[in-house]
Every structure is written in structure tokens, then in C-alpha cells.
Short mmCIF file of C-alpha atoms and ligand atoms in Angstrom, two decimals:
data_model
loop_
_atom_site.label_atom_id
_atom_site.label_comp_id
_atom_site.label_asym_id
_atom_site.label_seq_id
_atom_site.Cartn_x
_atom_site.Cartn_y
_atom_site.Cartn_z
CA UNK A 10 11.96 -7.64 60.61
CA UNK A 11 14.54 -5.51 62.34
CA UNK A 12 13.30 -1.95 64.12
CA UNK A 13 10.60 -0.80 61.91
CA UNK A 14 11.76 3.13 62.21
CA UNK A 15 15.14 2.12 60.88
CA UNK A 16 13.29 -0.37 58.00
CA UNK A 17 11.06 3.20 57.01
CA UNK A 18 14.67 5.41 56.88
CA UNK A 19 16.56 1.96 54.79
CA UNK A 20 12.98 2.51 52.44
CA UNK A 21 13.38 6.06 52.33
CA UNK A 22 17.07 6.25 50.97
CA UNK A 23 16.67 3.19 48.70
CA UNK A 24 13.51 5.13 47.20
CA UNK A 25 15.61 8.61 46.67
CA UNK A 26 18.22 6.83 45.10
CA UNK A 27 16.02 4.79 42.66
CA UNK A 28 14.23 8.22 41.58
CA UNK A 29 17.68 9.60 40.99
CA UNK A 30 18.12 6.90 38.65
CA UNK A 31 14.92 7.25 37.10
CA UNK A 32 15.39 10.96 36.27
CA UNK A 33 18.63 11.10 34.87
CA UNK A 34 17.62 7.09 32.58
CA UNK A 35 18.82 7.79 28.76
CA UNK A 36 17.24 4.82 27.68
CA UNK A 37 14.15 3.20 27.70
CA UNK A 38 15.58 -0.14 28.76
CA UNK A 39 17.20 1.39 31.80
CA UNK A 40 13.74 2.18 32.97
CA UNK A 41 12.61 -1.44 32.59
CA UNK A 42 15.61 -2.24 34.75
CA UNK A 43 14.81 0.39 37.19
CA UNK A 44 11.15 -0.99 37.21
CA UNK A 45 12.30 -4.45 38.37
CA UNK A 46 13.73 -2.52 41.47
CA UNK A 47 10.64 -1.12 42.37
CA UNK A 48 7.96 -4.24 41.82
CA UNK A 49 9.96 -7.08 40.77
CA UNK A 50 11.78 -9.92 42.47
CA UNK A 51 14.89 -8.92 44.39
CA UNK A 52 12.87 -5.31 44.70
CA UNK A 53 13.20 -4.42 48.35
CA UNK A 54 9.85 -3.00 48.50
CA UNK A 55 8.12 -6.36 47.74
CA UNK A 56 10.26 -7.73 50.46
CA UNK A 57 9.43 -5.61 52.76
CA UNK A 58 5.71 -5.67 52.30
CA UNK A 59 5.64 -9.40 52.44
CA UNK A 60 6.97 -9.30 55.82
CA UNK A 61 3.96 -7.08 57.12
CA UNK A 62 2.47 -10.03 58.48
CA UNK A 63 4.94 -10.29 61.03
CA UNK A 64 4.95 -7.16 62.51
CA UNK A 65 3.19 -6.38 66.00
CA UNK A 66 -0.57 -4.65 64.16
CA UNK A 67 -0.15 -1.31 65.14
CA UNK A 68 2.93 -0.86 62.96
CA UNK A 69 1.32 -2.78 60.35
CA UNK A 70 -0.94 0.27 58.97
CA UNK A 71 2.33 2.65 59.33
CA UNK A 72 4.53 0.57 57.41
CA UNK A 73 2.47 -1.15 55.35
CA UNK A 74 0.96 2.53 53.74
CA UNK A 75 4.81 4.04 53.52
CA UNK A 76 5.90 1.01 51.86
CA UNK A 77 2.41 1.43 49.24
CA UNK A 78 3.25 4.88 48.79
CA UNK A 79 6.89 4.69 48.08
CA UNK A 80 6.11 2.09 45.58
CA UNK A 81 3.31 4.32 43.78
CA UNK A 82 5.94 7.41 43.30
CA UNK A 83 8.46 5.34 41.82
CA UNK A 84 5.44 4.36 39.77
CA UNK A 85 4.52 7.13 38.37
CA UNK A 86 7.81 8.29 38.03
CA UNK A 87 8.69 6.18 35.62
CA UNK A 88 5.68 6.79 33.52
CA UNK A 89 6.71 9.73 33.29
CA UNK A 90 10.09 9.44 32.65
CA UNK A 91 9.18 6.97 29.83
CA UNK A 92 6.88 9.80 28.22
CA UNK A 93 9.38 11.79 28.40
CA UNK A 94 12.10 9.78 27.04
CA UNK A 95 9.56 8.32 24.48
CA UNK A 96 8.69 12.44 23.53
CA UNK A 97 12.58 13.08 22.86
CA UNK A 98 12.90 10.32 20.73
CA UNK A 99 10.14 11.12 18.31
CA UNK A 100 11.22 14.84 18.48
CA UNK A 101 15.11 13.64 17.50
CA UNK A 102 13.73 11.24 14.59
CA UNK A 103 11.52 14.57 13.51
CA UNK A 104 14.60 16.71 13.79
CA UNK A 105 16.76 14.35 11.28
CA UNK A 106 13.90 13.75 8.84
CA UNK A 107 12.60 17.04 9.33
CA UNK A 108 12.21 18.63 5.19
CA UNK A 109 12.70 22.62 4.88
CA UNK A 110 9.70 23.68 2.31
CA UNK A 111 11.12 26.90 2.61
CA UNK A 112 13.89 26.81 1.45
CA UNK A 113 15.08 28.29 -1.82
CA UNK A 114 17.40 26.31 -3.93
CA UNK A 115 18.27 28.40 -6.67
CA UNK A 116 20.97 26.38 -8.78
CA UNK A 117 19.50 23.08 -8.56
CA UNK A 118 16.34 22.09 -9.53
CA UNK A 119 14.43 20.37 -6.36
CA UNK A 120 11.54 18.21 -7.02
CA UNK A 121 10.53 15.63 -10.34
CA UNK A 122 7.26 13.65 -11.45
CA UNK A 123 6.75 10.65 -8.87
CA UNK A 124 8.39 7.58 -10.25
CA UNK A 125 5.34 6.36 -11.27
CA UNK A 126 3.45 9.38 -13.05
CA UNK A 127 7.32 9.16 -14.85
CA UNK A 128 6.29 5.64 -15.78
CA UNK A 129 2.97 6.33 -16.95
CA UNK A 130 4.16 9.15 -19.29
CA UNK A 131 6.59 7.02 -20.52
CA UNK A 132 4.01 4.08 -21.68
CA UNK A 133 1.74 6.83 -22.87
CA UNK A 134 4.78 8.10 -25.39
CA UNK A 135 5.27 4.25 -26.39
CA UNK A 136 1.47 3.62 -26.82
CA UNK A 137 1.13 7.41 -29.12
CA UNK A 138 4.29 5.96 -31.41
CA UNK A 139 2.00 3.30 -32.16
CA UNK A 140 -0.98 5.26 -33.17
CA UNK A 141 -2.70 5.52 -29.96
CA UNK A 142 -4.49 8.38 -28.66
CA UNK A 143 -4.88 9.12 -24.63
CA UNK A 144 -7.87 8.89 -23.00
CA UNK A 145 -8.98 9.60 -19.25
CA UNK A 146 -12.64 8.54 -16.84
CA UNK A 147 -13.93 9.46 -13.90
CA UNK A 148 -12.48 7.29 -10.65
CA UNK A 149 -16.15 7.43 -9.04
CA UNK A 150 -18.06 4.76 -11.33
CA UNK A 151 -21.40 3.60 -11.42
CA UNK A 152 -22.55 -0.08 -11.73
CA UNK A 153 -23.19 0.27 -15.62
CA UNK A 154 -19.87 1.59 -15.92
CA UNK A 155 -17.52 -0.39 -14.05
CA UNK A 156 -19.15 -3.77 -14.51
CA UNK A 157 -22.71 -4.13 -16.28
CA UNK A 158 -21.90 -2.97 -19.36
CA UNK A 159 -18.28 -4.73 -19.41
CA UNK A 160 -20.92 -8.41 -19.44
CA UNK A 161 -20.55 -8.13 -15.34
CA UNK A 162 -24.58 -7.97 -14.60
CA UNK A 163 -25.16 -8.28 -10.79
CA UNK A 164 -24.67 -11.50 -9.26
CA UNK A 165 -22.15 -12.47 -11.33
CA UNK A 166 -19.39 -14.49 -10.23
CA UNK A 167 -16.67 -12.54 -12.32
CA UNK A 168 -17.53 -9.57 -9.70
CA UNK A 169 -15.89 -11.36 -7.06
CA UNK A 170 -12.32 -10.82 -8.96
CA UNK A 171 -13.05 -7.28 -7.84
CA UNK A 172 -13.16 -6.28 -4.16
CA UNK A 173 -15.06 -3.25 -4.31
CA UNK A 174 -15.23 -0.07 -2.61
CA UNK A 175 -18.93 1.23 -2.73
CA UNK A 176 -19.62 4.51 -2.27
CA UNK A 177 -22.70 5.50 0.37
CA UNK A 178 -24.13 7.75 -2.00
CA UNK A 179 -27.41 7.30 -4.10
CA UNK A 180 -28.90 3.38 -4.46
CA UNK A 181 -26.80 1.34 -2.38
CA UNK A 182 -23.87 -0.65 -4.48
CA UNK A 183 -25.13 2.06 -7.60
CA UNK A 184 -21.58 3.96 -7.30
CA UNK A 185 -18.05 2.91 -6.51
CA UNK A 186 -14.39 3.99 -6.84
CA UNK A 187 -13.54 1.96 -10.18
CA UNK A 188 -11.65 -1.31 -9.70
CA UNK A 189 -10.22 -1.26 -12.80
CA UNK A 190 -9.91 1.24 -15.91
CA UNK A 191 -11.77 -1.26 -18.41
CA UNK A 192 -15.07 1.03 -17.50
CA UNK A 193 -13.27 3.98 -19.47
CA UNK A 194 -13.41 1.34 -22.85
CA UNK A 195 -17.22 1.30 -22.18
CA UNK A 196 -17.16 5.44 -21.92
CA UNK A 197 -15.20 6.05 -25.11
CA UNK A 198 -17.11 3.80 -27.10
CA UNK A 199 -20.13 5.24 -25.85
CA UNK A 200 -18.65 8.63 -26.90
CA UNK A 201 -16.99 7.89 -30.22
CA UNK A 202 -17.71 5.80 -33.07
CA UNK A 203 -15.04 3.49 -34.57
CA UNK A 204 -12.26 3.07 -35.63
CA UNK A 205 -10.62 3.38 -32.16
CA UNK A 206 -7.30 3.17 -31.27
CA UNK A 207 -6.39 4.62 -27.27
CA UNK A 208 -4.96 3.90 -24.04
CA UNK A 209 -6.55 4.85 -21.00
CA UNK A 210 -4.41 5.25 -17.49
CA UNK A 211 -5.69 6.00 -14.28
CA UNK A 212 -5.83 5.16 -10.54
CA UNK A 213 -8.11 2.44 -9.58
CA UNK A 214 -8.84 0.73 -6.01
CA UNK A 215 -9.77 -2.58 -4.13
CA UNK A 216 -10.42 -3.61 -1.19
CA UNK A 217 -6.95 -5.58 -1.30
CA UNK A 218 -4.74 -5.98 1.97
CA UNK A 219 -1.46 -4.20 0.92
CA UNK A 220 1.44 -6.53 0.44
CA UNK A 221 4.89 -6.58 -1.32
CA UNK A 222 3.09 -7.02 -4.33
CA UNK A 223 -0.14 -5.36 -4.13
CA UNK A 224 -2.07 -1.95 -2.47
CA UNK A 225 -5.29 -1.42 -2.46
CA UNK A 226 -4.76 2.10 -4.83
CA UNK A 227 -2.73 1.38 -8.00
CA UNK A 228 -2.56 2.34 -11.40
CA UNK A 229 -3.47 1.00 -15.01
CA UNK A 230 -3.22 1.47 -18.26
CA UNK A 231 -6.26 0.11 -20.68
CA UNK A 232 -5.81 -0.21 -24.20
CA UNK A 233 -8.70 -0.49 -26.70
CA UNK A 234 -8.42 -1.33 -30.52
CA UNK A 235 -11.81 -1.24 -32.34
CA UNK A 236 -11.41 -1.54 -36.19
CA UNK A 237 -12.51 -4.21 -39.07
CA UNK A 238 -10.99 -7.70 -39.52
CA UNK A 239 -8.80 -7.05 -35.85
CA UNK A 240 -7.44 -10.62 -34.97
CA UNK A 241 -5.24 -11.99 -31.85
CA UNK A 242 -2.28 -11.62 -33.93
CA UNK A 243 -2.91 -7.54 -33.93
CA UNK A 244 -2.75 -8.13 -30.01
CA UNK A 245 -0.21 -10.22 -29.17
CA UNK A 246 2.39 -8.20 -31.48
CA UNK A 247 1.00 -5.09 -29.93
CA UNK A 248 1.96 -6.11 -26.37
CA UNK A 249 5.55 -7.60 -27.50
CA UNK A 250 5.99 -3.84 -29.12
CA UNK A 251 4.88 -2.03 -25.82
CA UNK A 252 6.40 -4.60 -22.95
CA UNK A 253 9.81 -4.45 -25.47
CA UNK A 254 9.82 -0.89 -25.84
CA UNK A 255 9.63 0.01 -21.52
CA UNK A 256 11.36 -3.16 -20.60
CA UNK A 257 14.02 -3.21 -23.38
CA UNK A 258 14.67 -5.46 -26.35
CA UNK A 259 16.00 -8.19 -24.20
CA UNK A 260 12.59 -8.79 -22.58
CA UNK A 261 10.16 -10.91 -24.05
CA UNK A 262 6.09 -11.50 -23.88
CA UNK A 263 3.82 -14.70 -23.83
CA UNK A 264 0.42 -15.09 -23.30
CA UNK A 265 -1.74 -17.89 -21.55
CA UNK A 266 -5.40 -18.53 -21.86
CA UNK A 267 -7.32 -16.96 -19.12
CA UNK A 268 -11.09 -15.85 -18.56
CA UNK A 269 -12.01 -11.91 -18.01
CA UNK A 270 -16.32 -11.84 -19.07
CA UNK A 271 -15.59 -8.52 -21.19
CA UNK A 272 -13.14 -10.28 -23.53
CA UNK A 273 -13.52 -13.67 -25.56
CA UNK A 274 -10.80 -15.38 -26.13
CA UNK A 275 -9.08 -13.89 -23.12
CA UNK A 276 -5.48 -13.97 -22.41
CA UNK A 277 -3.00 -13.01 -19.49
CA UNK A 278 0.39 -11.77 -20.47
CA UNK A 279 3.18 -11.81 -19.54
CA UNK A 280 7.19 -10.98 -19.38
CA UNK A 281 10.04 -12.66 -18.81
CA UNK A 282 11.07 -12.09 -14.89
CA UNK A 283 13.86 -8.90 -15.24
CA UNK A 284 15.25 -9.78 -12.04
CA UNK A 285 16.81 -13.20 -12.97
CA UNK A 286 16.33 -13.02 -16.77
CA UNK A 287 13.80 -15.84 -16.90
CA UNK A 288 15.59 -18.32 -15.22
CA UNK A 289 13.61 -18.77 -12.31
CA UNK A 290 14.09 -16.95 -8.87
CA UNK A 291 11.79 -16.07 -6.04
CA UNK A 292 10.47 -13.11 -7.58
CA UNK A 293 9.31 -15.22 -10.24
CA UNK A 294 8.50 -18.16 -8.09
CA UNK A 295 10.82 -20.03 -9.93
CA UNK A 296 8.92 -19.69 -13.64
CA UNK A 297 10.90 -17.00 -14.86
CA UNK A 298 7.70 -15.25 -15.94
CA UNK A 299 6.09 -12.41 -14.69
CA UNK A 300 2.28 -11.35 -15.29
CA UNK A 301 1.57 -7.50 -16.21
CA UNK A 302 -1.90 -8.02 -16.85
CA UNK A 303 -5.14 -9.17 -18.86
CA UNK A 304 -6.39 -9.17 -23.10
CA UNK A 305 -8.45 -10.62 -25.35
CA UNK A 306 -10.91 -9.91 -27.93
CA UNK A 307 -13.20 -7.41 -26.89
CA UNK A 308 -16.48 -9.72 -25.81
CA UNK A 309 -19.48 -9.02 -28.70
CA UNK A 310 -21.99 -8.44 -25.62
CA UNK A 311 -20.11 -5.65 -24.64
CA UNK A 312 -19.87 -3.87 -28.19
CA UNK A 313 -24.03 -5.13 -28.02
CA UNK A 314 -24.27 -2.94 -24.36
CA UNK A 315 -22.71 0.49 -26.47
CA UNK A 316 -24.46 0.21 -29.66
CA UNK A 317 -21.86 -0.84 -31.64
CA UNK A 318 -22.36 -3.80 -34.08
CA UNK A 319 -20.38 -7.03 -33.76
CA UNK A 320 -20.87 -8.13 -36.99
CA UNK A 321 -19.29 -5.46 -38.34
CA UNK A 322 -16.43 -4.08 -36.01
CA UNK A 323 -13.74 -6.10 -34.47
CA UNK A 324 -11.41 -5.01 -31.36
CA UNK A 325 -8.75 -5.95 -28.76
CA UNK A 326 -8.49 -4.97 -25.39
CA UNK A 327 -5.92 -4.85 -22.62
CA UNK A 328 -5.48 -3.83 -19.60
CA UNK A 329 -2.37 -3.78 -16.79
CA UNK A 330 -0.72 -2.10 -13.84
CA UNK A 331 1.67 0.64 -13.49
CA UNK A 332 3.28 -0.16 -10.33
CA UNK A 333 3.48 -3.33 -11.22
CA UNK A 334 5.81 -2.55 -14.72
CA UNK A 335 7.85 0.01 -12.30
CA UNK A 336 8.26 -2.25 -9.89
CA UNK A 337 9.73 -4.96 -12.09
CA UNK A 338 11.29 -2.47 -14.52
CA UNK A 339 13.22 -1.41 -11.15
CA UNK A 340 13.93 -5.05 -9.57
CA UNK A 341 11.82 -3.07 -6.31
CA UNK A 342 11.41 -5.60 -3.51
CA UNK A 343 8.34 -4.36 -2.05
CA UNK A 344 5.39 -2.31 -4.17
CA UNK A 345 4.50 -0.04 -0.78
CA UNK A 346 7.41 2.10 -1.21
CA UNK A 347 5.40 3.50 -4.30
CA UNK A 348 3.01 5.29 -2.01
CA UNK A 349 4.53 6.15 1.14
CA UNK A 350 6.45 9.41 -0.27
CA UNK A 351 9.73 8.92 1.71
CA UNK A 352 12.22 11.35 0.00
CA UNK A 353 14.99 9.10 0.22
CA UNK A 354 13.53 6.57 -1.86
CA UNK A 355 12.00 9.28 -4.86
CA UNK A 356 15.29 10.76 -4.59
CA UNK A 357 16.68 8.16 -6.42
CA UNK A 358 14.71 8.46 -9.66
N1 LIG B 5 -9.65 -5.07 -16.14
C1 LIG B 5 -8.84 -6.24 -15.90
C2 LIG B 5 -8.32 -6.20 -14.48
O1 LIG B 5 -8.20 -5.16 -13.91
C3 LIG B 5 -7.67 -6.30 -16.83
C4 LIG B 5 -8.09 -6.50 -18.23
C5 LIG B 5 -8.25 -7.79 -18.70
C6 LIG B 5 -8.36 -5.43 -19.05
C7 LIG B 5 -8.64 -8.02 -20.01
C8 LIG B 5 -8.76 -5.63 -20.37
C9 LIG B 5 -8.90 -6.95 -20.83
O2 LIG B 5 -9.02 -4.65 -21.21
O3 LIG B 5 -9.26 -7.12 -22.11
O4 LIG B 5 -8.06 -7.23 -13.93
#
């Protein structure tokens, strides 16, 4: 190494003009490069410190400390540079998506119904042409509720189609946010005797990791037809009314044997995939068929758990999601966008 006093002034001017750089960086990468001058290869700070050895031992302390602390400012200088750069970014994103609340707009009307509460009002219209009235339940359920009383008794397997979100309230597992709106059947029949003809929306929850398909709070619409002599036929041409009345008279229904324990037969339905038509696409997953939800004929154990008589009365039920019809009704690529709020998306509708 040459003179140490001349190696300390060669330190001292390469460290000024590094934390000249660092304060006047625009951009985060900039620092990184900066960063490699002070402790990566080619840095002369790490060259100079692996040369202590060398050096006669009293200037080993001297140098060896100047060279440590010249390193350690440049350090923490660009911490907290990148703070500060990282601070100024987040403040410019705030400033461009920044919304004025206060402000008046008094020609145009600012503000509308969320896409989906738009959706829901327009399947409630649909469902009160047909005859139906509109019926709401509570979102906190209890076990009866949500799945004894729908043929669900505890321990059984059908539970598992619902990942539930228990409440710590009361007995444990004795209350829950609903999983589904089917509970809201077992409440009006409860409450009314039959006939019955209504629909029932509302928001339910599972414990479901969010996806482009799925979050964990959605909404559904249940429909409930108790009456004498109802058969599958009353069912099937109540869904192709509904599905063909929101989706228009170009989409068509099927449905396809499935199992739900409140419902027996039990059916899935669904429509014919409005992003390619029903030719088959990704959406689709090539079937050209998309599934809105689940029916059948209302189970005679649960007209047995609300007093009603199944040798008398006869019913349908079905049940489906919201999101889901907007989603497809809208060709929307991902279902998440229905819940984050970003203006520039419920703008559009
Ligand atoms: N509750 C079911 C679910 O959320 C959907 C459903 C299926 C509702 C069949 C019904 C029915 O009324 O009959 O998965």
C-alpha cells in the first residue's frame, strides 16, 4: 500500500463524492449501483481494508477504523436516501390517485350502486316477474341454521363442502358467518306456512383462498318453491327463464346430476360459457359450459326439521352466486376486482 496519509485523503474524497451521489439518486436502482461502490467488488473500500494486513501495526488501528467508518456513513446514507426516495414515491402514487370527497359536482351525478348490488337488483326484478317475493337472514348463523336443519347434522361429511368461519362467541362451533344463504330457506319456512314462492340474496363467507374465480366473501341468491305436485320440470324451466332473462336469449341452461344433502334429486346448473359462446375456451376449460350454482328437490328431512309435511307439500330449491353471474355476464378476467373498490374499474358500470 502506498503512504497511508495519502491512502486516508484518496478515501476521504472518494467517500464525499459517493455521498454526493447518494443525495442527489432519483432512482432506487441508482442507489443499488451506488451500494456496489461502497461494499461490493471493485468498491475501493473493500480494497483497501483487505490490504490492512500489510501495513506496519500501528497504522493498522488508524486505517483500518477510518476505512470502517467511512464505509458505515455511506451505509446509512443510503438507507436513508432509499426511505426517502421510497416516501416520495408512495406520496406521488397518493397524489395521482388521491379522490376529492369534497368536492361538489353539481351537474353530474357522482356515484351509482356497486356493480354487483346493480346485479342483485336486477335478478331480484327477474325473480318478482315470476311471482317471487324477496326475502333476507341474518349473516351470523347458528349450527341449526346454517347446516343441521338443511340434513347437515355434525360430523357430516357434506360440511366439509363448507369452509367455515366460526364465530368465538357462545358454545364453540354453535355460531358462524353463514356459508351459504340456503339457512334463510330453513328461516322462512320456519316463519311462513306454504305455498312459498321467494328468493333470498345475501353475502355469505368461507374460508376460501381468493383467486380469479373465487373470494372468501361473495354473494347469493337462494330460491325456494314450496307448493303441491312441484316436479323437476317446474325447476329446470325456472332457471332457463331466470339465466335467459340476465344473460340474454342467446344463452342457454343444462343441468347435471350432483349431490347437495338438503336437496334430493340434486342438480348443478349451468350456462353456456358467454365468453366464447359455448365453444370451448379457457374460461370454460374448453366445455363451453359454465356452472352458476346448485338445485334440486327440496330433501323431505328438511321439510321434517320445520314442521312441514312431506307427504303433502312439494318444493324446489336453488341456490347461486352473484359475482359469479357478473363476472361472466361481463367476460371479467379476475373476480377480485369485485371487492377492491378501485374507482377506475366501478367507473365503468
Ligand atoms: N347452498 C349451496 C351452496 O352454496 C347451493 C345450493 C345447492 C342451494 C342446492 C340450494 C340447492 O338451494 O337446492 O353451495
Amino acid at each position: 500500500m502506498s503512504d497511508p496519509a495519502s491512502e486516508l485523503s484518496e478515501l476521504t474524497s472518494v467517500e464525499a463524492s459517493i455521498a454526493l451521489r447518494i443525495a442527489t439518486a432519483s432512482e432506487p436502482d441508482e442507489l443499488s449501483a451506488l451500494a456496489n461502490e461502497v461494499n461490493g467488488r471493485g468498491s475501493v473500500f473493500v480494497a483497501a481494508r483487505r490490504q490492512i494486513g500489510s501495513l506496519p501495526p500501528d497504522e493498522r488501528r488508524q486505517v483500518g477504523r477510518a476505512v470502517h467508518d467511512a464505509m458505515k456513513r455511506l451505509e446509512s446514507l443510503l438507507i436513508q436516501r432509499r426511505e426517502e426516495l421510497e416516501a416520495s414515491g408512495e406520496e406521488l402514487r397518493r397524489r395521482v390517485e388521491r379522490l376529492d370527497l369534497t368536492e361538489v359536482v353539481p351537474v353530474r351525478r357522482r356515484g351509482h350502486l356497486h356493480l354487483v348490488s346493480q346485479a342483485q337488483m336486477e335478478l331480484e326484478d327477474v325473480f318478482l316477474g315470476m311471482g317471487f317475493v324477496v326475502a333476507e337472514g341474518p349473516e351470523i348463523e347458528t349450527d341449526w341454521y346454517n347446516f343441521e336443519a338443511l340434513n347437515m347434522p355434525r360430523d357430516h361429511p357434506a360440511r366439509g363442502m363448507f369452509d367455515t368461519f366460526y364465530l368465538r362467541a357462545g358454545e364453540p362451533g354453535s355460531l358462524m358467518l353463514r356459508t351459504h344463504t340456503s339457512p334463510v330457506q330453513v328461516r322462512l319456512m320456519e316463519s311462513e306456512s306454504p305455498p312459498i314462492s321467494a328468493v333470498m340474496p345475501g353475502v355469505v363467507h368461507r374460508r376460501d383462498t381468493a383467486d380469479a374465480r373465487h373470494t372468501p366473501t361473495f354473494h347469493q341468491i337462494e330460491g325456494l318453491v314450496v307448493d303441491q305436485g312441484v316436479t323437476f320440470a317446474d325447476l329446470a324451466g325456472t332457471i332457463e327463464a331466470f339465466t335467459g332473462a340476465y344473460f340474454g336469449p342467446s344463452s342457454r341452461s343444462r343441468l347435471r346430476p350432483s349431490y347437495f344433502p338438503f336437496t334430493e334429486p340434486s342438480a348443478e346448473f349451468e350456462i353456456t360459457c358467454t365468453i366464447c359462446g359455448g365453444s370451448g375456451c379457457r374460461t370454460c376449460s374448453g366445455t363451453g359450459w359454465i356452472e352458476l350454482g346448485g338445485c334440486g328437490l327440496v330433501d323431505p328431512a328438511v321439510f321434517e326439521a320445520v314442521g312441514i309435511d312431506p307427504e303433502v307439500w312439494t318444493g324446489f330449491a336453488f341456490g347461486f352466486g352473484i359475482d359469479r353471474c357478473v363476472q361472466m355476464r361481463h367476460g371479467i378476467a379476475d373476480i377480485r376486482v369485485l371487492m377492491e373498490n378501485d374507482l377506475r374499474f366501478l367507473e365503468q358500470f
